[in-house]
Short mmCIF file of C-alpha atoms in Angstrom, two decimals:
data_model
loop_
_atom_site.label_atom_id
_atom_site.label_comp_id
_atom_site.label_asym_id
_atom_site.label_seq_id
_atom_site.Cartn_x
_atom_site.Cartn_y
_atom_site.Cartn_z
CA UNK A 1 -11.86 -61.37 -27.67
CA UNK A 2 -11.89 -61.80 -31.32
CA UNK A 3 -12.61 -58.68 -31.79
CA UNK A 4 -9.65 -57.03 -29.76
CA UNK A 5 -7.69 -59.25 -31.42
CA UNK A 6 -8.45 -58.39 -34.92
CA UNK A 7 -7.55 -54.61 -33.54
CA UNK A 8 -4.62 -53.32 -36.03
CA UNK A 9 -2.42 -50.12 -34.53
CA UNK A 10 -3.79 -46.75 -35.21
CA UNK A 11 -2.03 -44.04 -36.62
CA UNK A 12 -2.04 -41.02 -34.50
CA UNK A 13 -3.20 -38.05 -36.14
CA UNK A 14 -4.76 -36.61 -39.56
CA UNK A 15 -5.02 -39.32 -42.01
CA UNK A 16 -2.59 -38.73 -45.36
CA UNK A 17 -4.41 -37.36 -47.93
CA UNK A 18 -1.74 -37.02 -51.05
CA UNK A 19 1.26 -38.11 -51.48
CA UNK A 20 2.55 -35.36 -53.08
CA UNK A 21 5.94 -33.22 -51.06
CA UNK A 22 5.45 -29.56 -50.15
CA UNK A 23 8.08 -26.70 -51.89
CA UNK A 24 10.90 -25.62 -50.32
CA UNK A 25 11.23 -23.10 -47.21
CA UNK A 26 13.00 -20.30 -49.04
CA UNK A 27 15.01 -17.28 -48.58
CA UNK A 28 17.09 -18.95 -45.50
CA UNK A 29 19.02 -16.15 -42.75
CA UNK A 30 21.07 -17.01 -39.98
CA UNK A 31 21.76 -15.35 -36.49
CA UNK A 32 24.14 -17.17 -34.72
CA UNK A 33 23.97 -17.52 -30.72
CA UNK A 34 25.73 -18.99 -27.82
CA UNK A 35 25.34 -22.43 -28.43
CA UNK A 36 23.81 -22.13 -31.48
CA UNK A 37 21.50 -20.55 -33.93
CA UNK A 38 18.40 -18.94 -34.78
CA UNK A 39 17.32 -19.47 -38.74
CA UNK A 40 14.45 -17.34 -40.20
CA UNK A 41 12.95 -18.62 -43.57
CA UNK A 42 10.02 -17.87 -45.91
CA UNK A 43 7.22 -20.58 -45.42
CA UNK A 44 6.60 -21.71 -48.98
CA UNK A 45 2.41 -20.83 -50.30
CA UNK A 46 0.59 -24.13 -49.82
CA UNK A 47 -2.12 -24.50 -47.38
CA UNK A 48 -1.23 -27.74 -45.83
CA UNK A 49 2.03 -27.21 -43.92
CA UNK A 50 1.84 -28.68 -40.79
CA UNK A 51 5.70 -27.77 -39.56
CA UNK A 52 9.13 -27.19 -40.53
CA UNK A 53 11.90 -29.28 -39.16
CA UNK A 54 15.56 -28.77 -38.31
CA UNK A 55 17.92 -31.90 -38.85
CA UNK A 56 21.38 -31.45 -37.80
CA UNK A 57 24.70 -32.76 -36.13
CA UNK A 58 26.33 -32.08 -33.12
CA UNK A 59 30.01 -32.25 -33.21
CA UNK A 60 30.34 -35.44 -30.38
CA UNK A 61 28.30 -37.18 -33.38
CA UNK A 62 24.18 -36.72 -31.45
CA UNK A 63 21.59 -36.53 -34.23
CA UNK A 64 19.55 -33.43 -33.26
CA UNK A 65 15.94 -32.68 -34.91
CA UNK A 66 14.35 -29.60 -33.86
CA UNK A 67 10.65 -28.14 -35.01
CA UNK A 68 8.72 -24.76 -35.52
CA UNK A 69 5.21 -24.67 -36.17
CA UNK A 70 3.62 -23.34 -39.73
CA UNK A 71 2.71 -20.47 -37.70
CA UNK A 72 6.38 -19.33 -36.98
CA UNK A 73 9.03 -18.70 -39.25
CA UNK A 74 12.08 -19.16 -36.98
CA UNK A 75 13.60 -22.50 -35.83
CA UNK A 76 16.27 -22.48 -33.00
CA UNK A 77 18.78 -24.90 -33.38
CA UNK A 78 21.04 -25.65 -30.00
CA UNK A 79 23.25 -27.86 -28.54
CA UNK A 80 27.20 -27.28 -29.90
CA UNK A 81 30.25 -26.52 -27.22
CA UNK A 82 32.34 -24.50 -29.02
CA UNK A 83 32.32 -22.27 -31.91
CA UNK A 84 32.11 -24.46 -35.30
CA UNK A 85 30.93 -24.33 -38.50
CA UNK A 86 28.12 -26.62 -39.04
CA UNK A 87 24.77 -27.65 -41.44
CA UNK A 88 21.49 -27.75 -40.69
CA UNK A 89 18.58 -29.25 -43.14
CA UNK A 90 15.62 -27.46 -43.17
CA UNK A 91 12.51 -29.43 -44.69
CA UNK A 92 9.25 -28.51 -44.98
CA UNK A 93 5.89 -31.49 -43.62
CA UNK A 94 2.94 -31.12 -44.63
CA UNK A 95 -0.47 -32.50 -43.10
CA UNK A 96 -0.35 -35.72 -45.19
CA UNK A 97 3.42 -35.76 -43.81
CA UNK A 98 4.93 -35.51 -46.98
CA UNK A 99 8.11 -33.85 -47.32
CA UNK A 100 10.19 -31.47 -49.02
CA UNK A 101 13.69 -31.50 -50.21
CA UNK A 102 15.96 -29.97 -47.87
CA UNK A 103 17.57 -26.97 -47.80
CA UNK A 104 20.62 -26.99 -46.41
CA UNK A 105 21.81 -23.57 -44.23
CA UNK A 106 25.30 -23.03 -42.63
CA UNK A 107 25.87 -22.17 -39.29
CA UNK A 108 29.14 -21.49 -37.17
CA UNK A 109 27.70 -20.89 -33.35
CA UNK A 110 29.41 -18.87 -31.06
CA UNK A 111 31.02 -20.67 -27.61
CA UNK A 112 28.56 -22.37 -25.55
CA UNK A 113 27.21 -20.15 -22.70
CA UNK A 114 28.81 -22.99 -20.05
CA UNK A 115 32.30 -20.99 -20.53
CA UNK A 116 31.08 -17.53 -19.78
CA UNK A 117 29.54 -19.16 -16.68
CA UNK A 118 32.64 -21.42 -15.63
CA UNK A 119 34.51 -18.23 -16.09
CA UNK A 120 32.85 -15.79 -13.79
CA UNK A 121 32.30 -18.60 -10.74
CA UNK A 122 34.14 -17.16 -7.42
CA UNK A 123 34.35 -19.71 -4.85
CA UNK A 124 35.34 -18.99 -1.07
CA UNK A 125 35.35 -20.84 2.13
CA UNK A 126 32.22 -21.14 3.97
CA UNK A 127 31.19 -22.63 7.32
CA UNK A 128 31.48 -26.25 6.59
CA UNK A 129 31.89 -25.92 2.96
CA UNK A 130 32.46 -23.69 -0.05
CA UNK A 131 30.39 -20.75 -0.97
CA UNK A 132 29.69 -20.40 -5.09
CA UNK A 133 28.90 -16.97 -6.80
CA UNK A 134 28.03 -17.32 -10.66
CA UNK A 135 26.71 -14.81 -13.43
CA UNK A 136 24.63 -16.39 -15.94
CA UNK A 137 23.95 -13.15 -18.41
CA UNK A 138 22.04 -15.66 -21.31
CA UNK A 139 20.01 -17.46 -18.56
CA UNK A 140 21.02 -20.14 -19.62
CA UNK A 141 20.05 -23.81 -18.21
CA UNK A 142 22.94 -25.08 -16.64
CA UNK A 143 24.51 -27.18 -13.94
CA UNK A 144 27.56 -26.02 -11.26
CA UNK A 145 29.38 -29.03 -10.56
CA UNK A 146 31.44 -29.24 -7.75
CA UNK A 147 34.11 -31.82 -6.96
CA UNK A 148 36.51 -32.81 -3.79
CA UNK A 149 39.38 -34.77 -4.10
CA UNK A 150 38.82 -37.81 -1.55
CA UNK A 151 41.65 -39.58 -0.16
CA UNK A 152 42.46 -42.05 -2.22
CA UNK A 153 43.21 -38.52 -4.37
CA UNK A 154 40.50 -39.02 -6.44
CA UNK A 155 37.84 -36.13 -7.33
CA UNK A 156 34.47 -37.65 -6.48
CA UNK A 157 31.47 -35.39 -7.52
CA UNK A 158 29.68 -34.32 -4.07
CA UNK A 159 27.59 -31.48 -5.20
CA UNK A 160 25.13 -30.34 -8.92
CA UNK A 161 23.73 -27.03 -8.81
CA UNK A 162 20.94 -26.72 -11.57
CA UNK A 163 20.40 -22.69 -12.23
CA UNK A 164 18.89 -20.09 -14.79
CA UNK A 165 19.08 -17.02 -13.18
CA UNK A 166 21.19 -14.55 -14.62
CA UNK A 167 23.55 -14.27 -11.08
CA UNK A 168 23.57 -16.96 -8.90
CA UNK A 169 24.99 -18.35 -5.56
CA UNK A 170 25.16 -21.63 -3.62
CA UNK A 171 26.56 -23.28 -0.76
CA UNK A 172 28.12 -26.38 -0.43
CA UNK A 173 27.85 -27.83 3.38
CA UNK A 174 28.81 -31.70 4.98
CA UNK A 175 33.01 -30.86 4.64
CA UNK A 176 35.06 -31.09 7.65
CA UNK A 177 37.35 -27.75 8.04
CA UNK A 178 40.88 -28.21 7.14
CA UNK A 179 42.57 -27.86 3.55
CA UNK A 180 41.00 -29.42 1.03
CA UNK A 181 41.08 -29.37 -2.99
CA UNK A 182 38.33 -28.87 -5.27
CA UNK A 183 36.95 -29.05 -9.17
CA UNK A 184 34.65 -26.81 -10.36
CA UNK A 185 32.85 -27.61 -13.97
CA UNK A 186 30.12 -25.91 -15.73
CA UNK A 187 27.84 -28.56 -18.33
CA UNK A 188 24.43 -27.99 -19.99
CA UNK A 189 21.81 -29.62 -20.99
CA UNK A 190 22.98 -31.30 -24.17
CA UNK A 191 26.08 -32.63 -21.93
CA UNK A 192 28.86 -30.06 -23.21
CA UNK A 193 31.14 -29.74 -20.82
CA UNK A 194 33.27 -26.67 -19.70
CA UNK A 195 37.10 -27.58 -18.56
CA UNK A 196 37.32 -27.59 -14.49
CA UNK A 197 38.93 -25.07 -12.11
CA UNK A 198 41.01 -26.67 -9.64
CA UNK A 199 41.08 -24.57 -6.22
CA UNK A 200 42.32 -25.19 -2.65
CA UNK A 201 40.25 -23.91 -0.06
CA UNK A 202 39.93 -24.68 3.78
CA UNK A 203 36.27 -24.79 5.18
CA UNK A 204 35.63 -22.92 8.70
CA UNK A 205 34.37 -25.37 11.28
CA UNK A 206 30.14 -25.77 11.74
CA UNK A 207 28.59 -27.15 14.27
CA UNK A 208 25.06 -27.14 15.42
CA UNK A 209 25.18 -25.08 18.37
CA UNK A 210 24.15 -26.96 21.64
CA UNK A 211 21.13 -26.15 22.83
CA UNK A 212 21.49 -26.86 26.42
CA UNK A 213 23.35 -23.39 27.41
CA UNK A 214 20.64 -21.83 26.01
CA UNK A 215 18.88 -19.76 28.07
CA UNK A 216 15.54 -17.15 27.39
CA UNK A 217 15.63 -13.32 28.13
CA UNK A 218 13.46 -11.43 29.99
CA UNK A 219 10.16 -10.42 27.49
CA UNK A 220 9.57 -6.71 26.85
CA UNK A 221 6.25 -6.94 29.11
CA UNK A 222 5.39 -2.71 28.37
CA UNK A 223 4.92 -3.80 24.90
CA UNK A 224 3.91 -7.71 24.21
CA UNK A 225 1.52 -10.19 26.56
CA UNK A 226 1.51 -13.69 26.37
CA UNK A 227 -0.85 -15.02 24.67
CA UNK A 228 -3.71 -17.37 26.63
CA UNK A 229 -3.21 -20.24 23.26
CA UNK A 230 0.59 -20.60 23.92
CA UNK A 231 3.50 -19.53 26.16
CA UNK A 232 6.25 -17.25 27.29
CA UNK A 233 8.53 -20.37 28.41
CA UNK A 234 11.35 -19.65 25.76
CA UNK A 235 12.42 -22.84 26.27
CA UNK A 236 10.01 -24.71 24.44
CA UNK A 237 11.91 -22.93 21.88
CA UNK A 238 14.47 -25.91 21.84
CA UNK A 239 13.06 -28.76 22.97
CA UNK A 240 13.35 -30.75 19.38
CA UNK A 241 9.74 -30.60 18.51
CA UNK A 242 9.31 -28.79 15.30
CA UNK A 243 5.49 -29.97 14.25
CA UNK A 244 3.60 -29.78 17.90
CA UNK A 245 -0.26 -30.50 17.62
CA UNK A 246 -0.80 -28.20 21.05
CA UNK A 247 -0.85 -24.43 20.99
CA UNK A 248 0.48 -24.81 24.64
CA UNK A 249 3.89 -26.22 23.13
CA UNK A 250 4.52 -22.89 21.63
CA UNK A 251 5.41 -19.32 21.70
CA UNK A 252 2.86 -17.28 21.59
CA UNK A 253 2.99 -13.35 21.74
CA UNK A 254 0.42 -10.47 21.27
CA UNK A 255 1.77 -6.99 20.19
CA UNK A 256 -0.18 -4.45 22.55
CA UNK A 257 1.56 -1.60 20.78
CA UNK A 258 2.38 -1.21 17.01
CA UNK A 259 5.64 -2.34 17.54
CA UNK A 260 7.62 -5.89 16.15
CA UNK A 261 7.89 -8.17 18.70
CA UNK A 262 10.79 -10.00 19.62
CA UNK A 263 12.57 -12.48 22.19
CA UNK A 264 15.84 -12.55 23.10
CA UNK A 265 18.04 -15.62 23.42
CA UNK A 266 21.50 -16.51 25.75
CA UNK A 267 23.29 -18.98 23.28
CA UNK A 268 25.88 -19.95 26.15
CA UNK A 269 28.59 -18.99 24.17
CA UNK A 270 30.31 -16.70 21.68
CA UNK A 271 29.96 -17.86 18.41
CA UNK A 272 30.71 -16.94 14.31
CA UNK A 273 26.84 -17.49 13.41
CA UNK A 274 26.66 -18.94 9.90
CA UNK A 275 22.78 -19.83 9.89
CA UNK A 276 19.58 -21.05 11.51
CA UNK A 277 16.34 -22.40 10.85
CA UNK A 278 12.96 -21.49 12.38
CA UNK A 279 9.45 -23.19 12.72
CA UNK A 280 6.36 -21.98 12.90
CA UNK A 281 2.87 -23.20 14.06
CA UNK A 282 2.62 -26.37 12.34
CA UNK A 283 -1.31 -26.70 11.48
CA UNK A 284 -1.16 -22.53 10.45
CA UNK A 285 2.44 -22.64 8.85
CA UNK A 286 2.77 -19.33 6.08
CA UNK A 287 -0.70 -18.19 7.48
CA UNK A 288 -2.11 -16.02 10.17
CA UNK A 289 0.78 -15.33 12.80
CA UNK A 290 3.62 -16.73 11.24
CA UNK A 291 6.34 -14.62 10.66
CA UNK A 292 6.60 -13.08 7.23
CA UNK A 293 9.87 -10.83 7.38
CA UNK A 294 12.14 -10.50 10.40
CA UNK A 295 15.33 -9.65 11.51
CA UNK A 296 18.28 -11.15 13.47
CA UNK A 297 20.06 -8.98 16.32
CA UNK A 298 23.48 -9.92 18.01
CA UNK A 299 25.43 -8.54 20.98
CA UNK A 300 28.21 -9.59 23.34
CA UNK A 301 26.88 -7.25 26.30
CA UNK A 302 25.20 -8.72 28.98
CA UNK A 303 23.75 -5.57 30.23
CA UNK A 304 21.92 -4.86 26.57
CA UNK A 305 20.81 -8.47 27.17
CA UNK A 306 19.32 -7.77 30.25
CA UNK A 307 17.36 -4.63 29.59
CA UNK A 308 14.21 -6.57 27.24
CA UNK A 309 12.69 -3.67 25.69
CA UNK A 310 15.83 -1.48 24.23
CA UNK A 311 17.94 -2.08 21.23
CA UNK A 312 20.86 -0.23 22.54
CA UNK A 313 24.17 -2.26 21.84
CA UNK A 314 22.32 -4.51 19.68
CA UNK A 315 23.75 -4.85 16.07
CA UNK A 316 21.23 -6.15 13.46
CA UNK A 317 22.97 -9.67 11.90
CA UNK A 318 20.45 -10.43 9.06
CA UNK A 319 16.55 -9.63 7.41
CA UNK A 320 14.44 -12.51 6.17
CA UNK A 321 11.72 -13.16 4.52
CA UNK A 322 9.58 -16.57 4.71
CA UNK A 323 8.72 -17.43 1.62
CA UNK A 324 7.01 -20.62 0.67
CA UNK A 325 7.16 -22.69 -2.61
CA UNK A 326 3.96 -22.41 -3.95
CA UNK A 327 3.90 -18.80 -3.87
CA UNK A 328 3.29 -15.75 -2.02
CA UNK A 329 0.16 -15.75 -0.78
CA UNK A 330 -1.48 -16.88 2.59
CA UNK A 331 -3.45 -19.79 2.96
CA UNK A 332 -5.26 -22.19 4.98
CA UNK A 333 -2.81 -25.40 6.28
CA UNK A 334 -5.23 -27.91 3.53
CA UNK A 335 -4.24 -26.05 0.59
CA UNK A 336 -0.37 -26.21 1.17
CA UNK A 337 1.45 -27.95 -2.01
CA UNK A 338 3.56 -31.22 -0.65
CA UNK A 339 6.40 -28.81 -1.17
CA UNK A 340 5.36 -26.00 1.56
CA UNK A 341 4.67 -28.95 3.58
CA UNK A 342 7.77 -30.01 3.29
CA UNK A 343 9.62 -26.80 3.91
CA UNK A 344 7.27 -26.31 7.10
CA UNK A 345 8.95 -29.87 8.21
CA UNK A 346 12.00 -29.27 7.71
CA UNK A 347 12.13 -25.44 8.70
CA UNK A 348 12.98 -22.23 7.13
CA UNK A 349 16.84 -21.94 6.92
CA UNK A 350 18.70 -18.53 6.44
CA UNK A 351 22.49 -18.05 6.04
CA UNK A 352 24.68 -15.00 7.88
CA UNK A 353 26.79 -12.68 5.84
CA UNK A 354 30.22 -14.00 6.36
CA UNK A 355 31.32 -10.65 7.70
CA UNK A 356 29.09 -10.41 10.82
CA UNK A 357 30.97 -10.35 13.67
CA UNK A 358 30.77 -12.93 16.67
CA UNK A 359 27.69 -12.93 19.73
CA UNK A 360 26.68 -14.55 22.82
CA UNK A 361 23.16 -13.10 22.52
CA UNK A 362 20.41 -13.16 19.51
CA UNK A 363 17.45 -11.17 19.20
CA UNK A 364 14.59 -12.94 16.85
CA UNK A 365 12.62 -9.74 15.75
CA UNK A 366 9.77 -10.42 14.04
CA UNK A 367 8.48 -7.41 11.33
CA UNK A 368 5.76 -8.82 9.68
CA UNK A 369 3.35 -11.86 9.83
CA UNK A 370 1.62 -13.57 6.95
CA UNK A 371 -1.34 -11.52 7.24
CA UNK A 372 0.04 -8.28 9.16
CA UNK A 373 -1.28 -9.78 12.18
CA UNK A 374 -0.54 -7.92 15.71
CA UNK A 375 0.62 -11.73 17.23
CA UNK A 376 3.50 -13.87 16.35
CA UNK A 377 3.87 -17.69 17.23
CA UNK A 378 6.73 -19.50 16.98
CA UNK A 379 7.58 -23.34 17.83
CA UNK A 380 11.41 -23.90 17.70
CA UNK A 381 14.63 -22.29 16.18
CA UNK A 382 18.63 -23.70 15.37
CA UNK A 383 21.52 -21.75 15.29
CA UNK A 384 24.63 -23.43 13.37
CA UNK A 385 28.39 -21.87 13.61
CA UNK A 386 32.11 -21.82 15.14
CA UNK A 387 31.75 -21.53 18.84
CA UNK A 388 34.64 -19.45 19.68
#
């Protein structure tokens, strides 16, 4: 005990060694940026530089210290909104953490990237919601925000879209159709802020589509034979269990000849599809015969329906590819991240172009499994859309 407590605080790091400041970074250039700068300098000839560092101001009054190594001779400063002129210090540390005199560089940034982005967002109306398309041409990291006046006529934030890409997209879901009135506002991640587009849009109606008009087609039996580890009961297609423990409580096809196999589906009723979710074998999800790429097929005749092995009057809706978070490869159930886990719980969702036209009957056509297997199981699917 007396010895912990005669324990003093340790520094962290080389021990100082002089006390004497580095020189200067010379010779100073500026490129300014969207949202900022890039300054290139000379490093001055001493030994012991550990880093330069950046020191600078934002205009809403943040203190902003950036560093580059001693084995770089750039610094990037960021952070500013809108085009202004601004200093930055540059000083020179050295090991013993001595250091220099400034030198002071001016910059004048060009507009934050947040107003190219605000600028170039489309928004339409989607089933239950609002459908976002962005370009992002600096990649920069930035957040979509999306706002609905409630009715007390206040805009209440209800959606943040963090993206990167250089072109995004998004939808918004959980509105109720009718007109409603929206903000849209672009911010970063030093918390500039873009101004907000005000729109009026009306939402199509979404509603899960009710499972118990479904009804199974007839299986193309010249091609595909039920497997002896599951079944050809479509049904157990929607019965609400998504993670089953029994290979009986599935659907379970063998491909006899090289082509995809597929089942066919009687939703009960026309409907504007706007998206469903599939499961696959719980214990052997993104592995083995889980379906890899696949296809969606519609059509309002009965008789095309009817005939199982023929894609005559069939109109392909969608392609999709599974695609798990941890990436691409297949793997056994014990090495899934919590993530693919996750995503096998909840199901693999897919959205339908807005264009494709209304059907009674789906065809689930499955391309490719995980491991280009000639067998596909599958445990349960959900359709979502406007019953017409």
């Amino acid at each position: 005990m007396a010895v912990l407590l005669g324990c003093k605080e340790e520094s962290i790091g080389q021990y100082p060694t002089d006390g004497t400041p580095p020189q200067k970074i010379s010779n100073p250039t500026v490129t300014n940026i969207k949202g900022g700068a890039i300054i290139s300098y000379m490093l001055p000839n001493e030994k012991d530089i550990l880093y330069v560092k950046a020191e600078y101001t934002l205009p809403n009054g943040q203190k902003k210290e950036m560093r580059s190594s001693a084995f770089a001779n750039t610094v990037k400063v960021m952070g500013y909104s809108r085009s202004v002129k601004s200093e930055v210090k540059l000083i020179s540390v050295d090991r013993s953490r001595n250091e220099s005199e400034p030198v002071i560089c001016e910059i004048e940034p060009f507009d934050s990237p947040i107003f190219d982005v605000v600028r170039s967002v489309t928004v339409i109306p989607g089933f239950g919601g609002i459908k976002l398309n962005w370009e992002n041409p600096e990649k920069a990291d930035v957040v979509v925000g999306v706002l609905l006046k409630n009715d007390e006529l206040i805009y209440e934030s209800i959606d943040n879209i963090y993206t990167s890409v250089a072109a995004g997209n998004a939808s918004v879901r959980g509105i109720s159709d009718g007109e409603k009135d929206f903000g849209i506002y672009v911010r970063d991640i030093y918390y500039n802020y873009s101004d907000t587009v005000f729109l009026t849009l009306t939402p199509w109606k979404e509603v899960k589509l009710d499972s118990k008009l479904w009804r199974g087609g007839t299986i193309c039996s010249n091609t595909f034979t039920i497997s002896p580890y599951g079944t050809g009961n479509l049904s157990i297609l929607w019965n609400g269990a998504t993670t089953i423990e029994s290979a009986s409580e599935m659907v379970y096809i063998n491909n006899s000849v090289a082509t995809p196999i597929f089942i066919s589906l009687d939703l009960g009723v026309t409907s504007k599809l706007s998206r469903f979710r599939f499961w696959g074998r719980y214990q052997y999800s993104f592995t083995l015969h889980h379906p890899k790429e696949f296809e969606i097929w519609g059509t309002n005749d009965v008789n095309a329906f009817n005939d199982p092995c023929s894609f005559d009057g069939w109109t392909k809706l969608i392609e999709g590819i599974s695609t798990k978070p941890s990436g691409p490869d297949a793997v056994a159930f014990a090495q899934l991240t919590s993530e693919d886990v996750a995503l096998a719980i909840a199901g693999e969702e897919y959205e339908f172009p807005l264009e494709v036209p209304s059907v009674r009957y789906v065809r689930y056509r499955c391309m490719r499994t995980w491991t280009n297997s000639t067998s596909m199981f599958l445990t349960e699917l959900a359709f979502w859309g406007n019953p017409q």
